[in-house]
PDB file of C-alpha atoms in Angstrom:
ATOM      1  CA  MET A   1      97.500 115.583  91.546  1.00 97.00           C
ATOM      2  CA  GLU A   2     101.014 115.334  90.157  1.00 98.00           C
ATOM      3  CA  ILE A   3     103.551 113.361  92.193  1.00 98.00           C
ATOM      4  CA  ALA A   4     105.699 116.532  92.187  1.00 98.00           C
ATOM      5  CA  ALA A   5     102.818 118.553  93.704  1.00 98.00           C
ATOM      6  CA  PHE A   6     102.374 115.881  96.371  1.00 98.00           C
ATOM      7  CA  GLN A   7     106.087 116.162  97.208  1.00 98.00           C
ATOM      8  CA  GLN A   8     105.864 119.970  97.279  1.00 98.00           C
ATOM      9  CA  LEU A   9     102.914 119.872  99.701  1.00 98.00           C
ATOM     10  CA  MET A  10     104.855 117.483 101.944  1.00 98.00           C
ATOM     11  CA  ARG A  11     107.846 119.833 101.736  1.00 98.00           C
ATOM     12  CA  ASP A  12     105.753 122.857 102.745  1.00 98.00           C
ATOM     13  CA  LEU A  13     104.049 121.010 105.577  1.00 98.00           C
ATOM     14  CA  TYR A  14     106.884 118.973 107.034  1.00 98.00           C
ATOM     15  CA  LEU A  15     110.405 119.563 105.720  1.00 98.00           C
ATOM     16  CA  GLU A  16     111.544 121.866 108.527  1.00 97.00           C
ATOM     17  CA  ASN A  17     110.200 119.450 111.138  1.00 96.00           C
ATOM     18  CA  ASP A  18     111.687 116.450 109.305  1.00 97.00           C
ATOM     19  CA  LYS A  19     115.106 118.150 109.213  1.00 98.00           C
ATOM     20  CA  ARG A  20     114.920 118.919 112.926  1.00 97.00           C
ATOM     21  CA  ARG A  21     114.025 115.291 113.674  1.00 97.00           C
ATOM     22  CA  GLY A  22     116.722 113.923 111.347  1.00 97.00           C
ATOM     23  CA  ASN A  23     116.917 111.233 108.665  1.00 97.00           C
ATOM     24  CA  THR A  24     117.098 108.122 110.822  1.00 97.00           C
ATOM     25  CA  ALA A  25     114.319 109.189 113.226  1.00 97.00           C
ATOM     26  CA  THR A  26     112.139 110.047 110.215  1.00 97.00           C
ATOM     27  CA  ALA A  27     112.834 106.591 108.762  1.00 98.00           C
ATOM     28  CA  LEU A  28     111.504 105.122 112.029  1.00 98.00           C
ATOM     29  CA  TRP A  29     108.251 107.029 111.523  1.00 97.00           C
ATOM     30  CA  LEU A  30     107.812 105.232 108.189  1.00 98.00           C
ATOM     31  CA  VAL A  31     108.527 101.887 109.860  1.00 98.00           C
ATOM     32  CA  GLU A  32     105.931 102.704 112.557  1.00 98.00           C
ATOM     33  CA  GLU A  33     103.300 103.548 109.929  1.00 98.00           C
ATOM     34  CA  VAL A  34     104.053 100.368 107.965  1.00 98.00           C
ATOM     35  CA  GLY A  35     103.495  98.472 111.222  1.00 98.00           C
ATOM     36  CA  GLU A  36     100.103 100.151 111.599  1.00 98.00           C
ATOM     37  CA  LEU A  37      99.291  99.278 107.984  1.00 98.00           C
ATOM     38  CA  ALA A  38     100.261  95.646 108.648  1.00 98.00           C
ATOM     39  CA  GLU A  39      97.863  95.576 111.613  1.00 98.00           C
ATOM     40  CA  ALA A  40      95.030  97.061 109.529  1.00 98.00           C
ATOM     41  CA  ILE A  41      95.659  94.442 106.812  1.00 98.00           C
ATOM     42  CA  ARG A  42      95.758  91.617 109.366  1.00 98.00           C
ATOM     43  CA  ARG A  43      92.389  92.799 110.737  1.00 98.00           C
ATOM     44  CA  ASP A  44      91.086  93.411 107.194  1.00 98.00           C
ATOM     45  CA  ASP A  45      89.889  96.840 108.354  1.00 98.00           C
ATOM     46  CA  ARG A  46      89.344  98.559 104.996  1.00 97.00           C
ATOM     47  CA  GLU A  47      88.816 102.079 106.330  1.00 98.00           C
ATOM     48  CA  ASN A  48      91.991 101.855 108.401  1.00 98.00           C
ATOM     49  CA  ILE A  49      93.966 100.321 105.485  1.00 98.00           C
ATOM     50  CA  ARG A  50      93.009 103.397 103.465  1.00 98.00           C
ATOM     51  CA  GLU A  51      94.231 105.774 106.163  1.00 98.00           C
ATOM     52  CA  GLU A  52      97.472 103.888 106.863  1.00 98.00           C
ATOM     53  CA  LEU A  53      98.307 103.666 103.149  1.00 98.00           C
ATOM     54  CA  ALA A  54      97.926 107.468 103.011  1.00 98.00           C
ATOM     55  CA  ASP A  55     100.293 107.778 105.980  1.00 98.00           C
ATOM     56  CA  CYS A  56     102.914 105.451 104.461  1.00 98.00           C
ATOM     57  CA  PHE A  57     102.654 107.332 101.177  1.00 98.00           C
ATOM     58  CA  ALA A  58     103.176 110.625 103.058  1.00 98.00           C
ATOM     59  CA  TRP A  59     106.259 109.403 104.973  1.00 98.00           C
ATOM     60  CA  ILE A  60     107.843 108.118 101.774  1.00 98.00           C
ATOM     61  CA  GLY A  61     107.346 111.622 100.359  1.00 98.00           C
ATOM     62  CA  ALA A  62     108.910 113.101 103.508  1.00 98.00           C
ATOM     63  CA  LEU A  63     111.966 110.832 103.267  1.00 98.00           C
ATOM     64  CA  ALA A  64     112.383 111.594  99.568  1.00 98.00           C
ATOM     65  CA  ASN A  65     112.330 115.309 100.418  1.00 98.00           C
ATOM     66  CA  LEU A  66     114.940 114.877 103.167  1.00 98.00           C
ATOM     67  CA  TYR A  67     117.283 113.179 100.682  1.00 98.00           C
ATOM     68  CA  GLY A  68     116.491 115.583  97.829  1.00 98.00           C
ATOM     69  CA  ILE A  69     115.075 112.734  95.737  1.00 98.00           C
ATOM     70  CA  ASP A  70     112.461 113.300  93.012  1.00 98.00           C
ATOM     71  CA  LEU A  71     110.088 110.357  93.574  1.00 98.00           C
ATOM     72  CA  GLU A  72     108.634 110.454  90.081  1.00 98.00           C
ATOM     73  CA  GLU A  73     112.098 110.339  88.496  1.00 98.00           C
ATOM     74  CA  ALA A  74     113.274 107.582  90.834  1.00 98.00           C
ATOM     75  CA  PHE A  75     110.120 105.556  90.111  1.00 98.00           C
ATOM     76  CA  LYS A  76     110.378 105.965  86.327  1.00 97.00           C
ATOM     77  CA  GLU A  77     114.043 105.008  86.417  1.00 97.00           C
ATOM     78  CA  LYS A  78     113.298 101.765  88.249  1.00 96.00           C
ATOM     79  CA  TYR A  79     109.965 100.961  86.525  1.00 95.00           C
ATOM     80  CA  PRO A  80     110.253 102.081  82.874  1.00 92.00           C
ATOM     81  CA  GLN A  81     106.839 100.753  81.758  1.00 93.00           C
ATOM     82  CA  SER A  82     107.993  97.217  82.470  1.00 94.00           C
ATOM     83  CA  CYS A  83     108.913  95.017  85.424  1.00 96.00           C
ATOM     84  CA  PRO A  84     112.577  95.587  86.399  1.00 95.00           C
ATOM     85  CA  THR A  85     112.953  91.856  87.156  1.00 95.00           C
ATOM     86  CA  CYS A  86     111.286  90.031  84.214  1.00 96.00           C
ATOM     87  CA  GLY A  87     111.356  92.981  81.798  1.00 95.00           C
ATOM     88  CA  ARG A  88     107.713  92.343  80.826  1.00 96.00           C
ATOM     89  CA  ASN A  89     104.424  94.269  80.955  1.00 96.00           C
ATOM     90  CA  PRO A  90     102.438  92.750  82.540  1.00 97.00           C
ATOM     91  CA  CYS A  91     104.974  91.222  84.888  1.00 96.00           C
ATOM     92  CA  ILE A  92     105.324  87.426  84.724  1.00 95.00           C
ATOM     93  CA  CYS A  93     107.468  86.960  87.851  1.00 95.00           C
ATOM     94  CA  THR A  94     106.254  84.136  90.062  1.00 93.00           C
ATOM     95  CA  ASP A  95     107.092  85.502  93.517  1.00 85.00           C
TER      96      ASP A  95
ATOM     97  CA  MET B   1     103.115 112.127  86.255  1.00 97.00           C
ATOM     98  CA  GLU B   2      99.741 112.089  87.984  1.00 98.00           C
ATOM     99  CA  ILE B   3      99.358 109.844  91.038  1.00 98.00           C
ATOM    100  CA  ALA B   4      96.427 108.215  89.190  1.00 98.00           C
ATOM    101  CA  ALA B   5      98.684 107.439  86.187  1.00 98.00           C
ATOM    102  CA  PHE B   6     101.258 105.917  88.534  1.00 98.00           C
ATOM    103  CA  GLN B   7      98.537 103.699  90.037  1.00 98.00           C
ATOM    104  CA  GLN B   8      97.311 102.745  86.555  1.00 98.00           C
ATOM    105  CA  LEU B   9     100.819 101.725  85.464  1.00 98.00           C
ATOM    106  CA  MET B  10     101.187  99.623  88.619  1.00 98.00           C
ATOM    107  CA  ARG B  11      97.772  98.073  87.882  1.00 98.00           C
ATOM    108  CA  ASP B  12      98.776  97.170  84.309  1.00 98.00           C
ATOM    109  CA  LEU B  13     102.127  95.769  85.360  1.00 98.00           C
ATOM    110  CA  TYR B  14     101.289  93.937  88.550  1.00 98.00           C
ATOM    111  CA  LEU B  15      97.619  93.632  89.551  1.00 98.00           C
ATOM    112  CA  GLU B  16      97.102  90.103  88.201  1.00 97.00           C
ATOM    113  CA  ASN B  17     100.280  88.919  89.904  1.00 96.00           C
ATOM    114  CA  ASP B  18      99.402  90.761  93.126  1.00 97.00           C
ATOM    115  CA  LYS B  19      95.950  89.112  93.152  1.00 98.00           C
ATOM    116  CA  ARG B  20      97.483  85.675  92.643  1.00 97.00           C
ATOM    117  CA  ARG B  21      99.912  86.294  95.506  1.00 97.00           C
ATOM    118  CA  GLY B  22      97.215  87.709  97.789  1.00 97.00           C
ATOM    119  CA  ASN B  23      96.856  90.704 100.095  1.00 97.00           C
ATOM    120  CA  THR B  24      98.870  89.520 103.080  1.00 97.00           C
ATOM    121  CA  ALA B  25     101.797  88.173 101.033  1.00 97.00           C
ATOM    122  CA  THR B  26     101.868  91.439  99.075  1.00 98.00           C
ATOM    123  CA  ALA B  27     101.955  93.357 102.366  1.00 98.00           C
ATOM    124  CA  LEU B  28     105.061  91.337 103.282  1.00 98.00           C
ATOM    125  CA  TRP B  29     106.743  92.533 100.079  1.00 97.00           C
ATOM    126  CA  LEU B  30     106.253  96.130 101.257  1.00 98.00           C
ATOM    127  CA  VAL B  31     107.707  95.233 104.668  1.00 98.00           C
ATOM    128  CA  GLU B  32     110.720  93.612 102.939  1.00 98.00           C
ATOM    129  CA  GLU B  33     111.323  96.716 100.822  1.00 98.00           C
ATOM    130  CA  VAL B  34     111.027  99.005 103.856  1.00 98.00           C
ATOM    131  CA  GLY B  35     113.674  96.823 105.508  1.00 98.00           C
ATOM    132  CA  GLU B  36     115.952  97.331 102.498  1.00 98.00           C
ATOM    133  CA  LEU B  37     115.300 101.081 102.678  1.00 98.00           C
ATOM    134  CA  ALA B  38     116.185 101.049 106.385  1.00 98.00           C
ATOM    135  CA  GLU B  39     119.489  99.348 105.557  1.00 98.00           C
ATOM    136  CA  ALA B  40     120.271 101.883 102.815  1.00 98.00           C
ATOM    137  CA  ILE B  41     119.524 104.747 105.245  1.00 98.00           C
ATOM    138  CA  ARG B  42     121.666 103.163 107.975  1.00 98.00           C
ATOM    139  CA  ARG B  43     124.558 102.913 105.482  1.00 98.00           C
ATOM    140  CA  ASP B  44     123.778 106.405 104.117  1.00 98.00           C
ATOM    141  CA  ASP B  45     123.969 104.935 100.601  1.00 98.00           C
ATOM    142  CA  ARG B  46     122.234 107.687  98.608  1.00 97.00           C
ATOM    143  CA  GLU B  47     121.942 105.785  95.326  1.00 98.00           C
ATOM    144  CA  ASN B  48     120.403 102.813  97.093  1.00 98.00           C
ATOM    145  CA  ILE B  49     118.065 105.046  99.168  1.00 98.00           C
ATOM    146  CA  ARG B  50     116.754 106.402  95.865  1.00 98.00           C
ATOM    147  CA  GLU B  51     116.092 102.919  94.478  1.00 98.00           C
ATOM    148  CA  GLU B  52     114.516 101.570  97.678  1.00 98.00           C
ATOM    149  CA  LEU B  53     112.231 104.608  98.004  1.00 98.00           C
ATOM    150  CA  ALA B  54     111.045 103.892  94.441  1.00 98.00           C
ATOM    151  CA  ASP B  55     110.370 100.269  95.435  1.00 98.00           C
ATOM    152  CA  CYS B  56     108.437 101.235  98.592  1.00 98.00           C
ATOM    153  CA  PHE B  57     106.443 103.761  96.578  1.00 98.00           C
ATOM    154  CA  ALA B  58     105.637 101.042  94.014  1.00 98.00           C
ATOM    155  CA  TRP B  59     104.485  98.486  96.619  1.00 98.00           C
ATOM    156  CA  ILE B  60     102.239 101.069  98.272  1.00 98.00           C
ATOM    157  CA  GLY B  61     100.676 101.600  94.843  1.00 98.00           C
ATOM    158  CA  ALA B  62     100.279  97.831  94.448  1.00 98.00           C
ATOM    159  CA  LEU B  63      98.561  97.472  97.842  1.00 98.00           C
ATOM    160  CA  ALA B  64      96.259 100.407  97.103  1.00 98.00           C
ATOM    161  CA  ASN B  65      95.276  98.695  93.841  1.00 98.00           C
ATOM    162  CA  LEU B  66      94.584  95.391  95.591  1.00 98.00           C
ATOM    163  CA  TYR B  67      92.205  97.149  97.989  1.00 98.00           C
ATOM    164  CA  GLY B  68      90.645  99.368  95.300  1.00 98.00           C
ATOM    165  CA  ILE B  69      91.908 102.497  97.064  1.00 98.00           C
ATOM    166  CA  ASP B  70      92.570 105.765  95.188  1.00 98.00           C
ATOM    167  CA  LEU B  71      95.848 106.920  96.780  1.00 98.00           C
ATOM    168  CA  GLU B  72      95.401 110.554  95.782  1.00 98.00           C
ATOM    169  CA  GLU B  73      91.930 110.686  97.350  1.00 98.00           C
ATOM    170  CA  ALA B  74      93.102 108.876 100.498  1.00 98.00           C
ATOM    171  CA  PHE B  75      96.077 111.230 100.827  1.00 98.00           C
ATOM    172  CA  LYS B  76      93.994 114.389 100.318  1.00 97.00           C
ATOM    173  CA  GLU B  77      91.437 113.180 102.828  1.00 97.00           C
ATOM    174  CA  LYS B  78      94.102 112.661 105.502  1.00 96.00           C
ATOM    175  CA  TYR B  79      96.300 115.674 104.592  1.00 95.00           C
ATOM    176  CA  PRO B  80      93.978 118.506 103.493  1.00 92.00           C
ATOM    177  CA  GLN B  81      96.731 121.138 103.037  1.00 93.00           C
ATOM    178  CA  SER B  82      97.466 120.979 106.750  1.00 94.00           C
ATOM    179  CA  CYS B  83      98.907 118.573 109.323  1.00 96.00           C
ATOM    180  CA  PRO B  84      96.174 116.173 110.541  1.00 95.00           C
ATOM    181  CA  THR B  85      97.623 116.336 114.083  1.00 95.00           C
ATOM    182  CA  CYS B  86      98.318 120.046 114.747  1.00 96.00           C
ATOM    183  CA  GLY B  87      96.062 121.417 111.997  1.00 95.00           C
ATOM    184  CA  ARG B  88      98.806 123.827 110.853  1.00 96.00           C
ATOM    185  CA  ASN B  89     100.769 124.465 107.648  1.00 96.00           C
ATOM    186  CA  PRO B  90     103.672 124.194 108.206  1.00 97.00           C
ATOM    187  CA  CYS B  91     103.270 121.536 110.871  1.00 96.00           C
ATOM    188  CA  ILE B  92     104.351 122.531 114.393  1.00 95.00           C
ATOM    189  CA  CYS B  93     104.204 119.069 115.984  1.00 95.00           C
ATOM    190  CA  THR B  94     107.253 118.288 118.095  1.00 93.00           C
ATOM    191  CA  ASP B  95     107.634 114.552 117.515  1.00 85.00           C
TER     192      ASP B  95
END
């Protein structure tokens, strides 16, 4: 699946609802899902980690749609086949 | 760009470093980036929102790689062309 097709599916499913809810309330949904992911990681619950990662991924797509941002473009701009911090591939940063 | 190609690029760039750092410390990186995204949204700084969304997207890819999770598969499983909560497309949930 292309990243653009993922964003289009999220647009079809959720954009009207996301607009109604608003940008800041939608951002809180992402924060909530990241909290659930953190819990799944703390418990090392692999099946739940899988589901929560899917949810976080989805809410990032929803936020990108609300702001009219092309995720693939934004990603490629920041990560042009090398680490934006050390400039290397693979990354040699130590943090 | 395919979601799988995005995950492969993240694997090439960061997997060794992510393994060295460990799962829980890598999860904290995602939390940090979501905090930066929250700040950008609060300030309504569109250029920064774009960059922070790219970072959150990247760290979700990194975590998926650490846990051997195929993000596309996980997403499709949770969001099979309809909302997992109301079962509709478009979603009619009210929260």
